[in-house]
Amino acid sequence: MATLTVSEAVHCSAQLQLPDTVPAAEKRARADRAIRQMGLAAVAGSRIGGRVCKGISGGQRRRVSICVELLASPALVFLDEPTGGLDSAASLHVMGRIASLAREERMTVVAAVHQPSSEVFGLFHGLCLLAYGKMVYFGPAADALEFFDANGYPCPLRRNPSDHFLTMINKDFEELEEGTTLILPRAAEVIETLVDSLISQRSSGIKNEAFAIKEGAPLAKKRQSTFFTKCAVLTRRSCTNMHRDAGYYWLRFGIYIGICLSIGTIFFNVGNSFASIQARASMLMFTSTLLTMMSIGGFPSFVEDMKIFRKEQLNGHYDATAFVISNTLSSTPYLGIISIIPGAIAYYLTGLQRGFDHFVYFAAVLWACTMLVEGLMMIVAAIVPDFLLGIITGSGMQGLLMLNAGFFRLPSDLPKPIWKYPTYYISYHKYATQGLYKNEFLGLTFEDLGGRGLTLNGEYILKTYLQVEMGYSKWVDLAILLAMILIYRMLFLVTIKVGDAVKPMIKCISVKV
């Protein structure tokens, strides 16, 4: 997570992975020890960095990832290019520490390493050498030189064995070697010779080794922290991220204030004339729909959260339920802030009903709408992780729902198939605008300033002019919005779980095709 420091990231991971029986002081000590072992003590207080800020280097980020995975002493660790971005000294230090941890904790480490130094190569017990989808060698690393020598490709003196192996089996540049001074055998021939030799000389050894692995003791899943501890840690981490990432809420907060100042000055003190009826309805509609639609602005941050969740979920740190709960809890206070303060500016400048209970209802509807939109955008982020496609998809969905809110087209005028049934009733804008209409118009009387002495009460306007359903109170509308928040979050959870089940099948089908 880009906004966290190295120390915070490793400490949070320790709290997630280590069981609650481990004291908090020991968790912190283990995290600090892992940071020192990976040579990150100098940057422990620096932010990891990424999209939101400049942070530590790529090689240091890689080492942070290794720290996180080694905290719980897993039985099996996969490392993809752990020395990428590191110089030879740092590579030797990191791989040496990993090798010693593997011995101490009895871990099996499988690492993909490109062009290791001779010292790093000497740390490996086993070697699997691959070339263009074919296994060229599989066995003890110390026997690889003898294998190449026996097949007519000896390693020159004082040459790094790994460099020699890669040089022999790399055929990417053979078509460009016409004028080169290098005299090397054809890599394609080398690969075929080595593959044939491996099959004939070592096939029985490979099978025996494979059987030994299968017959070993089953891996036991290590105990982790409880579900409630994971929710608490993830909520606290998410709050920290939201606080530090200006693009998550603070930028929207500033824009909300600017828009609400504009709304308040444009509709300033609308009064109680007939003309104010349309002004009030327009202001409430704009505030509850277009203003909350700006939650789309947080989509890049949602995508980043989903990427981090996918990685940590696959590593077994926590499940989708804990992630959804923590994301919901952490976003609630921030959405409350950006609903109450800008909402108060627009509400009181416009001159809507002065009762405090009316404003509380107004702010509660704004908060519910922003929570709904965030839930919708999280669903989109789970399905469409691409930033541009996600923005387009989310905007299109909200635009369609907004058209059926009963403002741009009165409910009685909506076409019955699709738009009235069911879109009108599943659109959260309907319940938001109708609840705000009831909150504002009930109890008001509007006078005709043209001298004709006509007056209209708010209930008549709601029934005839705005076609609001008056069979239930505004609190029912708010309750429906709150229920929809839960439904959207549940849909978000279901989307994640269904995606986890469907994606492997889709990949399997695509590979077969």
XYZ file of C-alpha atoms in Angstrom:
513
model
C 0.000 0.000 0.000
C 1.721 3.114 -1.300
C 0.749 5.445 1.561
C 2.141 3.219 4.333
C 5.692 3.350 5.578
C 7.879 0.246 5.391
C 7.537 -0.263 9.143
C 3.748 0.140 9.071
C 3.345 -2.291 6.171
C 5.398 -5.032 7.843
C 3.804 -4.477 11.266
C 0.272 -4.665 9.814
C 1.183 -7.864 8.024
C 2.541 -9.334 11.254
C -0.735 -8.577 13.031
C -2.678 -10.236 10.205
C -0.571 -13.377 9.887
C 0.523 -14.168 13.426
C -2.037 -15.673 15.847
C -3.518 -13.686 18.721
C -1.650 -15.918 21.174
C 1.561 -14.146 20.141
C 1.958 -10.984 22.287
C 1.830 -7.646 20.492
C 5.386 -6.837 21.599
C 6.682 -10.077 20.072
C 4.845 -9.368 16.801
C 6.469 -5.953 16.630
C 9.877 -7.386 17.498
C 9.573 -10.038 14.795
C 8.556 -7.396 12.237
C 11.467 -5.139 13.213
C 13.870 -8.082 12.992
C 12.631 -8.945 9.488
C 13.133 -5.316 8.420
C 16.717 -5.322 9.680
C 17.469 -8.690 8.101
C 16.407 -7.413 4.684
C 18.562 -4.274 5.037
C 15.578 -1.907 5.255
C 16.249 -0.300 8.636
C 17.413 2.942 6.990
C 14.102 3.369 5.134
C 11.772 1.912 7.798
C 10.096 5.313 8.258
C 9.790 6.059 4.525
C 6.576 5.559 2.618
C 6.514 2.730 0.115
C 5.251 5.093 -2.586
C 3.698 4.561 -5.974
C 0.818 6.377 -7.629
C 0.257 8.892 -4.831
C 3.818 9.753 -3.800
C 7.474 9.028 -4.505
C 8.784 6.425 -2.120
C 11.441 3.767 -1.815
C 13.158 2.157 -4.791
C 11.868 -0.855 -6.692
C 14.464 -3.157 -5.169
C 13.522 -2.027 -1.668
C 9.825 -2.631 -2.412
C 10.769 -6.142 -3.485
C 12.505 -6.699 -0.185
C 9.460 -5.388 1.701
C 7.374 -8.022 -0.088
C 9.843 -10.709 0.999
C 9.680 -9.421 4.597
C 5.904 -9.672 4.580
C 5.894 -13.246 3.288
C 8.577 -14.551 5.662
C 6.984 -13.188 8.841
C 4.870 -16.275 9.554
C 7.633 -18.757 8.623
C 5.581 -20.537 5.933
C 6.424 -24.085 4.906
C 6.673 -23.172 1.211
C 7.703 -19.843 -0.322
C 7.697 -18.857 -4.005
C 9.919 -15.900 -4.920
C 9.740 -14.428 -8.410
C 13.033 -12.629 -9.157
C 13.794 -11.624 -5.539
C 17.112 -10.061 -6.649
C 15.590 -7.840 -9.342
C 16.767 -4.238 -8.992
C 19.522 -5.159 -6.528
C 23.258 -4.912 -6.969
C 25.454 -7.994 -6.478
C 26.217 -7.226 -2.815
C 22.559 -6.652 -1.916
C 21.536 -9.756 -3.864
C 24.010 -11.888 -1.962
C 22.899 -10.439 1.374
C 19.179 -10.942 0.671
C 19.521 -14.446 -0.744
C 21.938 -15.427 2.022
C 19.411 -14.332 4.631
C 16.634 -16.225 2.851
C 18.817 -19.355 2.698
C 19.625 -19.148 6.409
C 15.947 -18.630 7.269
C 15.082 -21.653 5.144
C 17.519 -23.750 7.178
C 16.440 -22.377 10.546
C 12.686 -22.510 9.925
C 12.814 -25.666 7.744
C 11.174 -23.837 4.855
C 11.250 -24.807 1.197
C 12.080 -21.805 -1.011
C 11.460 -21.910 -4.760
C 12.976 -18.881 -6.481
C 13.173 -17.742 -10.096
C 16.509 -15.930 -10.427
C 17.908 -14.310 -13.573
C 21.692 -14.279 -13.911
C 22.728 -14.799 -10.274
C 26.311 -14.192 -9.252
C 28.481 -17.222 -8.540
C 28.096 -16.606 -4.781
C 24.288 -16.446 -5.026
C 24.241 -19.511 -7.278
C 26.220 -21.414 -4.663
C 23.428 -20.893 -2.117
C 20.954 -23.061 -4.047
C 20.668 -26.767 -3.296
C 18.570 -27.662 -6.336
C 18.439 -26.281 -9.871
C 15.692 -26.407 -12.481
C 16.992 -24.983 -15.767
C 14.316 -24.118 -18.337
C 14.661 -23.133 -21.996
C 11.691 -22.324 -24.264
C 9.252 -24.534 -22.378
C 11.654 -27.459 -22.066
C 13.389 -28.672 -18.931
C 17.109 -28.780 -19.681
C 18.295 -29.787 -16.213
C 16.679 -30.751 -12.932
C 18.662 -31.899 -9.941
C 21.313 -30.822 -7.416
C 22.876 -27.478 -8.336
C 26.355 -28.818 -7.620
C 25.960 -31.523 -10.305
C 24.936 -29.139 -13.097
C 28.544 -28.403 -14.178
C 29.292 -32.114 -14.457
C 26.094 -32.610 -16.494
C 27.052 -29.919 -19.031
C 30.643 -31.200 -19.159
C 29.512 -34.786 -19.824
C 27.450 -33.593 -22.798
C 30.335 -31.691 -24.403
C 29.688 -28.174 -23.079
C 32.221 -27.650 -20.270
C 32.282 -24.421 -18.307
C 35.510 -22.427 -18.859
C 37.705 -21.741 -15.880
C 36.841 -18.698 -13.758
C 33.433 -18.406 -15.506
C 30.252 -17.983 -13.468
C 28.370 -21.302 -13.889
C 24.979 -19.579 -14.202
C 26.325 -17.299 -16.946
C 27.648 -20.326 -18.808
C 24.335 -22.183 -18.572
C 22.324 -19.217 -19.867
C 24.784 -18.545 -22.686
C 24.552 -22.123 -23.917
C 20.737 -22.307 -24.057
C 19.811 -18.770 -25.200
C 18.877 -18.729 -28.894
C 17.191 -15.291 -29.008
C 20.127 -13.615 -30.768
C 21.449 -16.376 -33.006
C 20.095 -14.759 -36.179
C 22.088 -11.586 -35.377
C 25.460 -13.273 -34.798
C 26.830 -13.274 -38.356
C 29.508 -10.672 -37.693
C 30.125 -11.449 -34.039
C 33.434 -12.620 -32.583
C 31.645 -15.092 -30.303
C 32.122 -18.729 -31.285
C 29.307 -20.685 -29.662
C 27.470 -23.879 -30.511
C 23.916 -23.517 -31.805
C 21.635 -23.090 -28.807
C 18.864 -25.173 -30.413
C 21.270 -28.088 -30.758
C 22.489 -27.629 -27.180
C 18.929 -27.660 -25.856
C 18.005 -30.814 -27.759
C 21.184 -32.579 -26.633
C 20.671 -31.663 -22.997
C 16.965 -32.556 -23.007
C 17.677 -35.973 -24.560
C 20.489 -36.577 -22.091
C 18.300 -35.584 -19.151
C 15.560 -37.938 -20.252
C 17.896 -40.872 -20.753
C 20.228 -40.386 -17.777
C 18.112 -38.738 -15.096
C 14.496 -39.699 -15.755
C 14.446 -42.320 -13.009
C 15.981 -39.885 -10.560
C 13.360 -37.276 -11.346
C 10.542 -39.737 -10.782
C 12.009 -40.897 -7.470
C 12.365 -37.303 -6.312
C 8.822 -36.498 -7.366
C 7.509 -39.535 -5.491
C 9.457 -38.506 -2.403
C 7.782 -35.113 -2.476
C 4.309 -36.624 -2.835
C 4.903 -39.029 0.038
C 6.067 -36.345 2.410
C 4.063 -35.064 5.370
C 1.101 -32.894 4.386
C 1.506 -29.156 4.836
C -0.331 -27.908 7.909
C -1.884 -24.459 7.697
C -0.372 -22.242 10.349
C -2.660 -20.450 12.779
C -3.395 -16.817 12.049
C -5.110 -13.986 13.890
C -8.854 -14.212 14.445
C -11.422 -12.816 12.046
C -12.204 -9.846 14.315
C -8.524 -8.989 14.705
C -8.093 -9.040 10.939
C -11.100 -6.750 10.496
C -9.713 -4.312 13.082
C -6.224 -4.265 11.548
C -7.551 -3.872 7.994
C -9.931 -1.090 9.074
C -7.124 0.796 10.785
C -4.818 0.336 7.795
C -7.536 1.431 5.370
C -8.278 4.548 7.460
C -4.593 5.460 7.356
C -4.524 5.007 3.587
C -7.660 7.090 3.069
C -6.298 9.842 5.302
C -2.949 10.055 3.487
C -4.178 9.579 -0.087
C -5.396 13.017 -1.141
C -7.188 11.565 -4.148
C -9.301 9.201 -2.061
C -11.536 11.702 -0.220
C -9.798 15.023 0.434
C -9.766 16.152 -3.179
C -13.440 15.282 -3.461
C -14.081 17.125 -0.184
C -12.593 20.319 -1.638
C -14.562 19.947 -4.864
C -17.761 19.256 -2.895
C -17.302 22.475 -0.950
C -16.776 24.431 -4.176
C -19.859 22.902 -5.811
C -22.021 23.411 -2.728
C -20.942 27.054 -2.539
C -22.001 27.373 -6.173
C -25.340 25.678 -5.468
C -25.906 27.885 -2.431
C -25.225 31.112 -4.331
C -27.185 30.122 -7.431
C -30.236 29.093 -5.368
C -29.569 31.654 -2.625
C -32.579 32.181 -0.365
C -35.173 30.841 -2.811
C -38.084 32.056 -0.657
C -41.670 30.705 -0.680
C -43.073 31.890 -3.981
C -44.441 29.638 -6.720
C -41.110 30.036 -8.546
C -39.277 28.531 -5.568
C -41.071 25.210 -6.066
C -39.088 24.373 -9.179
C -35.912 25.838 -7.652
C -36.167 23.649 -4.550
C -36.887 20.508 -6.582
C -33.961 21.204 -8.930
C -31.570 21.923 -6.080
C -32.506 18.735 -4.214
C -32.302 16.645 -7.379
C -28.884 18.009 -8.316
C -27.499 17.546 -4.824
C -28.698 13.978 -4.405
C -27.661 12.729 -7.854
C -24.982 14.687 -9.673
C -23.132 15.559 -6.464
C -22.999 11.972 -5.222
C -22.069 10.832 -8.722
C -18.655 12.395 -8.104
C -17.760 9.365 -6.002
C -16.523 8.025 -9.330
C -13.468 10.179 -8.654
C -12.290 7.628 -6.114
C -12.224 4.813 -8.671
C -8.406 4.826 -9.146
C -8.010 4.314 -5.404
C -10.613 1.524 -5.476
C -8.633 -0.242 -8.211
C -5.425 0.000 -6.156
C -7.232 -1.422 -3.122
C -8.515 -4.328 -5.199
C -5.004 -5.116 -6.486
C -3.618 -5.217 -2.956
C -6.564 -7.324 -1.781
C -6.104 -9.841 -4.615
C -2.432 -10.306 -3.771
C -2.946 -10.635 -0.024
C -5.961 -12.903 -0.464
C -3.977 -15.286 -2.682
C -1.229 -15.318 -0.061
C -3.811 -16.345 2.545
C -3.556 -13.259 4.773
C -7.349 -12.719 4.972
C -10.522 -13.435 3.049
C -13.019 -11.350 1.075
C -15.449 -10.938 3.975
C -12.883 -9.224 6.201
C -11.875 -6.952 3.315
C -15.459 -5.847 2.544
C -16.277 -5.207 6.213
C -13.095 -3.206 6.833
C -13.524 -1.173 3.652
C -17.095 -0.305 4.632
C -16.215 0.668 8.201
C -13.202 2.773 7.219
C -15.040 4.720 4.518
C -18.085 5.561 6.670
C -16.620 8.504 8.687
C -14.927 10.077 5.672
C -18.132 9.965 3.658
C -19.911 11.487 6.649
C -17.493 14.427 6.641
C -17.861 15.113 2.915
C -21.658 14.879 3.238
C -22.271 16.990 6.343
C -19.966 20.004 5.864
C -20.550 20.704 2.127
C -24.209 19.744 2.589
C -24.623 22.350 5.334
C -23.201 25.044 3.047
C -25.683 24.288 0.271
C -28.604 23.696 2.633
C -28.465 26.918 4.632
C -27.424 29.199 1.762
C -30.409 27.990 -0.246
C -32.775 28.753 2.629
C -34.397 25.346 2.975
C -36.412 24.422 6.070
C -34.555 25.678 9.141
C -35.391 22.866 11.516
C -32.255 20.993 12.608
C -34.007 17.660 12.175
C -34.636 18.574 8.521
C -30.921 19.200 7.969
C -29.972 15.945 9.722
C -32.241 14.061 7.344
C -30.769 15.948 4.361
C -27.197 15.043 5.413
C -28.191 11.435 6.128
C -29.588 11.031 2.608
C -26.426 12.511 1.087
C -24.293 10.114 3.165
C -26.429 7.134 2.163
C -26.188 8.088 -1.528
C -22.395 8.389 -1.417
C -22.150 5.038 0.382
C -24.347 3.502 -2.313
C -22.267 4.939 -5.136
C -19.046 3.751 -3.499
C -20.529 0.269 -3.177
C -21.503 0.355 -6.850
C -18.045 1.513 -7.915
C -16.370 -1.174 -5.808
C -18.484 -3.757 -7.640
C -17.345 -2.250 -10.941
C -13.709 -2.284 -9.744
C -14.046 -5.992 -8.906
C -15.422 -6.780 -12.373
C -13.588 -4.205 -14.532
C -10.161 -3.504 -12.959
C -9.111 -1.224 -15.825
C -9.242 2.456 -14.811
C -10.694 3.929 -18.012
C -13.216 1.142 -18.640
C -14.302 1.286 -15.009
C -14.969 5.031 -15.130
C -17.001 4.635 -18.319
C -18.978 1.688 -16.939
C -19.729 3.365 -13.610
C -20.760 6.647 -15.224
C -23.052 4.872 -17.670
C -24.776 2.879 -14.936
C -25.369 5.949 -12.785
C -26.597 7.954 -15.755
C -29.232 5.333 -16.570
C -30.390 5.148 -12.944
C -30.534 8.936 -12.670
C -32.791 9.246 -15.725
C -35.399 7.129 -13.952
C -35.436 9.068 -10.677
C -38.747 10.783 -11.500
C -37.382 14.265 -12.089
C -36.347 14.464 -15.738
C -39.416 12.408 -16.593
C -42.343 12.170 -14.141
C -43.096 8.652 -12.901
C -46.429 8.501 -14.733
C -44.736 9.387 -18.018
C -42.005 6.763 -17.849
C -42.407 3.904 -20.343
C -43.750 0.931 -18.411
C -41.432 -1.804 -19.743
C -37.882 -1.606 -18.399
C -37.855 2.064 -17.377
C -40.809 2.028 -14.947
C -40.646 -1.655 -14.114
C -38.113 -2.441 -12.740
C -35.519 0.349 -13.289
C -37.527 3.089 -11.563
C -37.925 1.000 -8.407
C -34.330 -0.234 -8.183
C -32.840 3.249 -8.725
C -31.591 4.677 -5.448
C -32.154 8.181 -6.857
C -35.928 7.624 -6.605
C -35.842 7.104 -2.843
C -33.270 9.843 -2.287
C -35.158 12.542 -4.207
C -38.589 11.573 -2.890
C -37.313 11.486 0.674
C -35.732 14.915 0.256
C -38.911 16.244 -1.366
C -40.993 15.107 1.616
C -38.409 16.485 4.027
C -38.546 19.889 2.360
C -42.094 20.453 1.088
C -44.240 19.017 3.872
C -45.261 21.840 6.211
C -44.558 24.653 3.716
C -47.049 26.991 2.014
C -46.254 28.753 -1.235
C -47.804 32.089 -2.161
C -48.404 33.591 -5.595
C -46.579 36.914 -5.755
C -48.577 37.963 -8.809
C -51.335 39.413 -6.637
C -53.909 36.707 -7.286
C -53.872 35.529 -3.656
C -53.362 31.853 -4.510
C -51.584 29.546 -2.062
C -50.444 25.937 -2.371
C -49.370 23.668 0.442
C -46.435 21.295 0.189
C -48.502 18.112 0.281
C -50.511 19.154 -2.772
C -47.292 19.912 -4.665
C -45.825 16.524 -3.767
C -48.914 14.659 -4.934
C -49.704 16.511 -8.147
C -46.668 18.431 -9.343
C -43.838 16.048 -8.328
C -45.880 12.815 -8.220
C -44.249 11.644 -5.001
C -45.557 8.446 -3.419
C -47.199 9.608 -0.180
C -48.223 6.227 1.200
C -45.162 6.155 3.502
C -42.996 8.692 5.328
C -39.585 10.057 4.425
C -38.004 7.764 7.015
C -39.071 4.764 4.994
C -37.222 6.216 2.005
C -34.112 6.576 4.183
C -34.541 3.036 5.513
C -34.729 1.733 1.929
C -31.489 3.566 1.118
C -29.787 2.034 4.168
C -31.003 -1.409 3.118
C -29.647 -0.803 -0.386
C -26.253 0.035 1.120
C -26.169 -3.420 2.700
C -27.390 -5.013 -0.536
C -24.694 -3.285 -2.610
C -21.979 -4.357 -0.166
C -23.290 -7.909 -0.196
C -23.262 -7.814 -4.000
C -19.663 -6.613 -3.810
C -18.765 -9.607 -1.623
C -20.638 -12.012 -3.890
C -18.916 -10.517 -6.960
C -15.502 -11.169 -5.432
C -16.339 -14.737 -4.420
C -17.951 -15.576 -7.771
C -14.982 -14.040 -9.581
C -12.588 -16.193 -7.559
C -14.539 -19.291 -8.578
C -15.083 -18.370 -12.232
C -11.683 -16.957 -13.222
C -9.800 -20.296 -13.038
C -12.461 -21.926 -15.210
C -12.279 -19.103 -17.760
C -8.472 -19.375 -17.878
C -8.697 -23.146 -18.283
C -11.155 -22.795 -21.167
C -9.028 -20.114 -22.854
C -5.917 -22.320 -22.609
C -7.749 -25.258 -24.152
C -9.059 -23.092 -26.980
